[in-house]
Amino acid sequence: MATQKERNAETRRRLLSAAREVFAEKGYAPATVADIVKCAGRSHGSFYLHFTNKEAVLRALLEDAMAQVAIESKTLWRWDEPGASVRKTVRRFIEEFGEDRDLWLLLDQRSSIEPVFKELSDQWFQRLAGGIAREMVATETPGLLRGLDPEILAQVFAAMLSDSTRAAYQEGYSWTGDEMADEISSIWSRTLGYTEMTASAEDGATRPANRRRRRTPDR
């Protein structure tokens, strides 16, 4: 028999899953708490035991997605293989963004009109940049180009990764995840002096880091 703690955890999971489904189907603004509890098969009382309002539900969904990206990135980064780690980390970020694209794009929408989500978006960006900076320090960035400030560079890398991934999903560019990962990780690795080659995730082959694929947006 499930304990009360387990039942509460299951109720929270159902509410979060239902909220995500409702937001995707109806849109965030029109969605109501009543819609969420109906979809989850739970009561209003159960909802308010876990969340104060639908804003709190969305925030919880976003925080879970952010935490997952952070965990994945940390486990993929190896100090003894920095070049390969950059490629794997960038590729996994792109995959995680794709898996939760509905939440990331909803964050973009809400952060433009609601201060609470703008603050969350800013916090996430700083967390992303901070993680990149820590890994740069941990791997001792052997060939960091002269004159570059590591902290500023981490901000630039974070913007490059998050903005290009967002654009790919929002604008419908024809890049594949592997093509994006190759180009971004090549720039990072060359700037940091990790490697002159970028490893392919599929077959272990290498290609020159300065090779460029020309793609045009699907309009």
Short mmCIF file of N, CA, C and O in Angstrom, two decimals, residues 55-115:
data_model
loop_
_atom_site.label_atom_id
_atom_site.label_comp_id
_atom_site.label_asym_id
_atom_site.label_seq_id
_atom_site.Cartn_x
_atom_site.Cartn_y
_atom_site.Cartn_z
N GLU A 55 0.15 29.75 -12.26
CA GLU A 55 1.49 30.30 -12.42
C GLU A 55 2.51 29.44 -11.70
O GLU A 55 3.60 29.17 -12.22
N ALA A 56 2.14 28.97 -10.50
CA ALA A 56 3.04 28.12 -9.72
C ALA A 56 3.26 26.78 -10.40
O ALA A 56 4.36 26.20 -10.31
N VAL A 57 2.24 26.28 -11.10
CA VAL A 57 2.38 25.02 -11.83
C VAL A 57 3.38 25.19 -12.97
O VAL A 57 4.27 24.36 -13.17
N LEU A 58 3.22 26.26 -13.74
CA LEU A 58 4.14 26.50 -14.85
C LEU A 58 5.56 26.69 -14.33
O LEU A 58 6.52 26.17 -14.92
N ARG A 59 5.70 27.41 -13.26
CA ARG A 59 7.04 27.62 -12.70
C ARG A 59 7.67 26.29 -12.29
O ARG A 59 8.85 26.04 -12.55
N ALA A 60 6.87 25.40 -11.69
CA ALA A 60 7.38 24.10 -11.29
C ALA A 60 7.80 23.27 -12.50
O ALA A 60 8.84 22.59 -12.48
N LEU A 61 7.01 23.31 -13.57
CA LEU A 61 7.36 22.60 -14.79
C LEU A 61 8.68 23.11 -15.37
O LEU A 61 9.54 22.33 -15.79
N LEU A 62 8.84 24.43 -15.38
CA LEU A 62 10.06 25.02 -15.92
C LEU A 62 11.27 24.70 -15.05
O LEU A 62 12.35 24.40 -15.56
N GLU A 63 11.09 24.76 -13.75
CA GLU A 63 12.21 24.47 -12.85
C GLU A 63 12.64 23.01 -12.98
O GLU A 63 13.84 22.71 -12.90
N ASP A 64 11.68 22.11 -13.17
CA ASP A 64 12.03 20.70 -13.38
C ASP A 64 12.83 20.53 -14.67
O ASP A 64 13.81 19.78 -14.71
N ALA A 65 12.42 21.22 -15.74
CA ALA A 65 13.12 21.14 -17.01
C ALA A 65 14.53 21.71 -16.89
O ALA A 65 15.50 21.15 -17.42
N MET A 66 14.66 22.82 -16.18
CA MET A 66 15.97 23.44 -15.99
C MET A 66 16.90 22.54 -15.19
O MET A 66 18.09 22.40 -15.50
N ALA A 67 16.35 21.92 -14.16
CA ALA A 67 17.15 21.03 -13.32
C ALA A 67 17.64 19.83 -14.12
O ALA A 67 18.79 19.39 -13.96
N GLN A 68 16.80 19.32 -15.01
CA GLN A 68 17.18 18.16 -15.82
C GLN A 68 18.32 18.51 -16.76
O GLN A 68 19.26 17.73 -16.93
N VAL A 69 18.26 19.67 -17.39
CA VAL A 69 19.34 20.11 -18.28
C VAL A 69 20.64 20.24 -17.49
O VAL A 69 21.70 19.82 -17.96
N ALA A 70 20.57 20.81 -16.30
CA ALA A 70 21.77 21.00 -15.48
C ALA A 70 22.38 19.66 -15.09
O ALA A 70 23.61 19.48 -15.13
N ILE A 71 21.54 18.70 -14.73
CA ILE A 71 22.02 17.38 -14.34
C ILE A 71 22.69 16.69 -15.52
O ILE A 71 23.78 16.12 -15.41
N GLU A 72 22.04 16.73 -16.67
CA GLU A 72 22.57 16.08 -17.86
C GLU A 72 23.93 16.68 -18.25
O GLU A 72 24.87 15.96 -18.57
N SER A 73 24.03 18.01 -18.22
CA SER A 73 25.26 18.67 -18.61
C SER A 73 26.41 18.32 -17.68
O SER A 73 27.54 18.07 -18.11
N LYS A 74 26.11 18.26 -16.39
CA LYS A 74 27.16 17.97 -15.41
C LYS A 74 27.68 16.55 -15.57
O LYS A 74 28.88 16.31 -15.45
N THR A 75 26.78 15.60 -15.82
CA THR A 75 27.22 14.22 -15.92
C THR A 75 27.97 13.95 -17.21
O THR A 75 28.73 12.99 -17.31
N LEU A 76 27.76 14.76 -18.24
CA LEU A 76 28.41 14.55 -19.53
C LEU A 76 29.81 15.14 -19.59
O LEU A 76 30.63 14.72 -20.39
N TRP A 77 30.09 16.14 -18.76
CA TRP A 77 31.36 16.87 -18.85
C TRP A 77 32.47 16.08 -18.16
O TRP A 77 32.38 15.77 -16.98
N ARG A 78 33.53 15.78 -18.89
CA ARG A 78 34.68 15.07 -18.34
C ARG A 78 35.92 15.96 -18.46
O ARG A 78 36.25 16.41 -19.55
N TRP A 79 36.60 16.16 -17.36
CA TRP A 79 37.75 17.05 -17.35
C TRP A 79 38.88 16.53 -18.22
O TRP A 79 39.66 17.30 -18.78
N ASP A 80 38.96 15.18 -18.37
CA ASP A 80 40.06 14.61 -19.14
C ASP A 80 39.76 14.53 -20.64
O ASP A 80 40.64 14.19 -21.43
N GLU A 81 38.52 14.82 -21.04
CA GLU A 81 38.14 14.84 -22.45
C GLU A 81 37.32 16.09 -22.74
O GLU A 81 36.15 16.02 -23.10
N PRO A 82 37.90 17.27 -22.57
CA PRO A 82 37.13 18.51 -22.68
C PRO A 82 36.52 18.73 -24.06
O PRO A 82 35.38 19.18 -24.17
N GLY A 83 37.26 18.41 -25.13
CA GLY A 83 36.73 18.63 -26.47
C GLY A 83 35.51 17.78 -26.73
O GLY A 83 34.47 18.27 -27.21
N ALA A 84 35.60 16.49 -26.43
CA ALA A 84 34.46 15.58 -26.62
C ALA A 84 33.32 15.96 -25.68
O ALA A 84 32.15 15.84 -26.04
N SER A 85 33.66 16.42 -24.49
CA SER A 85 32.64 16.80 -23.52
C SER A 85 31.83 18.00 -24.00
O SER A 85 30.62 18.07 -23.79
N VAL A 86 32.51 18.95 -24.63
CA VAL A 86 31.82 20.12 -25.18
C VAL A 86 30.78 19.66 -26.19
O VAL A 86 29.62 20.08 -26.15
N ARG A 87 31.18 18.78 -27.09
CA ARG A 87 30.27 18.28 -28.12
C ARG A 87 29.07 17.57 -27.51
O ARG A 87 27.91 17.78 -27.88
N LYS A 88 29.33 16.69 -26.54
CA LYS A 88 28.25 15.93 -25.91
C LYS A 88 27.31 16.85 -25.12
O LYS A 88 26.09 16.66 -25.13
N THR A 89 27.89 17.83 -24.43
CA THR A 89 27.09 18.74 -23.63
C THR A 89 26.18 19.60 -24.51
O THR A 89 24.99 19.77 -24.23
N VAL A 90 26.76 20.14 -25.59
CA VAL A 90 25.96 20.96 -26.51
C VAL A 90 24.86 20.12 -27.15
O VAL A 90 23.70 20.54 -27.24
N ARG A 91 25.20 18.91 -27.58
CA ARG A 91 24.20 18.04 -28.22
C ARG A 91 23.08 17.69 -27.26
O ARG A 91 21.90 17.68 -27.64
N ARG A 92 23.42 17.41 -26.02
CA ARG A 92 22.38 17.05 -25.05
C ARG A 92 21.50 18.24 -24.73
O ARG A 92 20.28 18.08 -24.54
N PHE A 93 22.07 19.43 -24.67
CA PHE A 93 21.26 20.63 -24.44
C PHE A 93 20.23 20.77 -25.56
O PHE A 93 19.05 21.05 -25.30
N ILE A 94 20.66 20.59 -26.80
CA ILE A 94 19.75 20.70 -27.94
C ILE A 94 18.65 19.66 -27.85
O ILE A 94 17.47 19.95 -28.10
N GLU A 95 19.01 18.44 -27.44
CA GLU A 95 18.01 17.38 -27.30
C GLU A 95 17.01 17.70 -26.20
O GLU A 95 15.79 17.54 -26.38
N GLU A 96 17.52 18.16 -25.05
CA GLU A 96 16.64 18.49 -23.93
C GLU A 96 15.71 19.64 -24.30
O GLU A 96 14.52 19.63 -23.93
N PHE A 97 16.23 20.63 -25.02
CA PHE A 97 15.39 21.74 -25.45
C PHE A 97 14.27 21.23 -26.35
O PHE A 97 13.11 21.63 -26.21
N GLY A 98 14.63 20.33 -27.26
CA GLY A 98 13.62 19.79 -28.16
C GLY A 98 12.56 19.00 -27.44
O GLY A 98 11.36 19.09 -27.76
N GLU A 99 12.97 18.22 -26.44
CA GLU A 99 12.02 17.42 -25.68
C GLU A 99 11.06 18.28 -24.87
O GLU A 99 9.90 17.90 -24.65
N ASP A 100 11.53 19.43 -24.43
CA ASP A 100 10.70 20.34 -23.63
C ASP A 100 10.45 21.66 -24.33
O ASP A 100 10.27 22.69 -23.69
N ARG A 101 10.43 21.64 -25.66
CA ARG A 101 10.32 22.89 -26.41
C ARG A 101 9.06 23.67 -26.05
O ARG A 101 9.06 24.89 -26.06
N ASP A 102 7.98 22.97 -25.73
CA ASP A 102 6.74 23.66 -25.38
C ASP A 102 6.93 24.53 -24.14
O ASP A 102 6.41 25.65 -24.06
N LEU A 103 7.71 24.02 -23.19
CA LEU A 103 7.94 24.78 -21.96
C LEU A 103 8.89 25.94 -22.19
O LEU A 103 8.66 27.06 -21.69
N TRP A 104 9.98 25.71 -22.94
CA TRP A 104 10.94 26.79 -23.18
C TRP A 104 10.30 27.93 -23.99
O TRP A 104 10.54 29.11 -23.70
N LEU A 105 9.51 27.58 -24.97
CA LEU A 105 8.87 28.62 -25.77
C LEU A 105 7.79 29.35 -24.97
O LEU A 105 7.58 30.55 -25.14
N LEU A 106 7.14 28.62 -24.07
CA LEU A 106 6.17 29.25 -23.19
C LEU A 106 6.87 30.20 -22.22
O LEU A 106 6.35 31.29 -21.91
N LEU A 107 8.05 29.83 -21.76
CA LEU A 107 8.83 30.73 -20.90
C LEU A 107 9.16 32.02 -21.64
O LEU A 107 9.06 33.11 -21.08
N ASP A 108 9.55 31.91 -22.91
CA ASP A 108 9.83 33.10 -23.72
C ASP A 108 8.61 34.01 -23.79
O ASP A 108 8.71 35.23 -23.63
N GLN A 109 7.47 33.42 -24.04
CA GLN A 109 6.24 34.19 -24.18
C GLN A 109 5.87 34.89 -22.88
O GLN A 109 5.58 36.09 -22.86
N ARG A 110 5.89 34.14 -21.78
CA ARG A 110 5.45 34.71 -20.50
C ARG A 110 6.46 35.70 -19.93
O ARG A 110 6.09 36.66 -19.25
N SER A 111 7.76 35.47 -20.21
CA SER A 111 8.77 36.37 -19.64
C SER A 111 8.71 37.76 -20.27
O SER A 111 9.21 38.73 -19.70
N SER A 112 8.08 37.87 -21.44
CA SER A 112 7.96 39.18 -22.08
C SER A 112 6.85 40.02 -21.47
O SER A 112 6.81 41.24 -21.68
N ILE A 113 5.97 39.39 -20.68
CA ILE A 113 4.84 40.15 -20.12
C ILE A 113 4.66 39.98 -18.61
O ILE A 113 3.93 40.75 -17.99
N GLU A 114 5.34 39.01 -18.02
CA GLU A 114 5.18 38.76 -16.58
C GLU A 114 6.55 38.81 -15.90
O GLU A 114 7.42 37.99 -16.21
N PRO A 115 6.75 39.73 -14.98
CA PRO A 115 8.06 39.88 -14.31
C PRO A 115 8.55 38.61 -13.64
O PRO A 115 9.75 38.34 -13.65
#
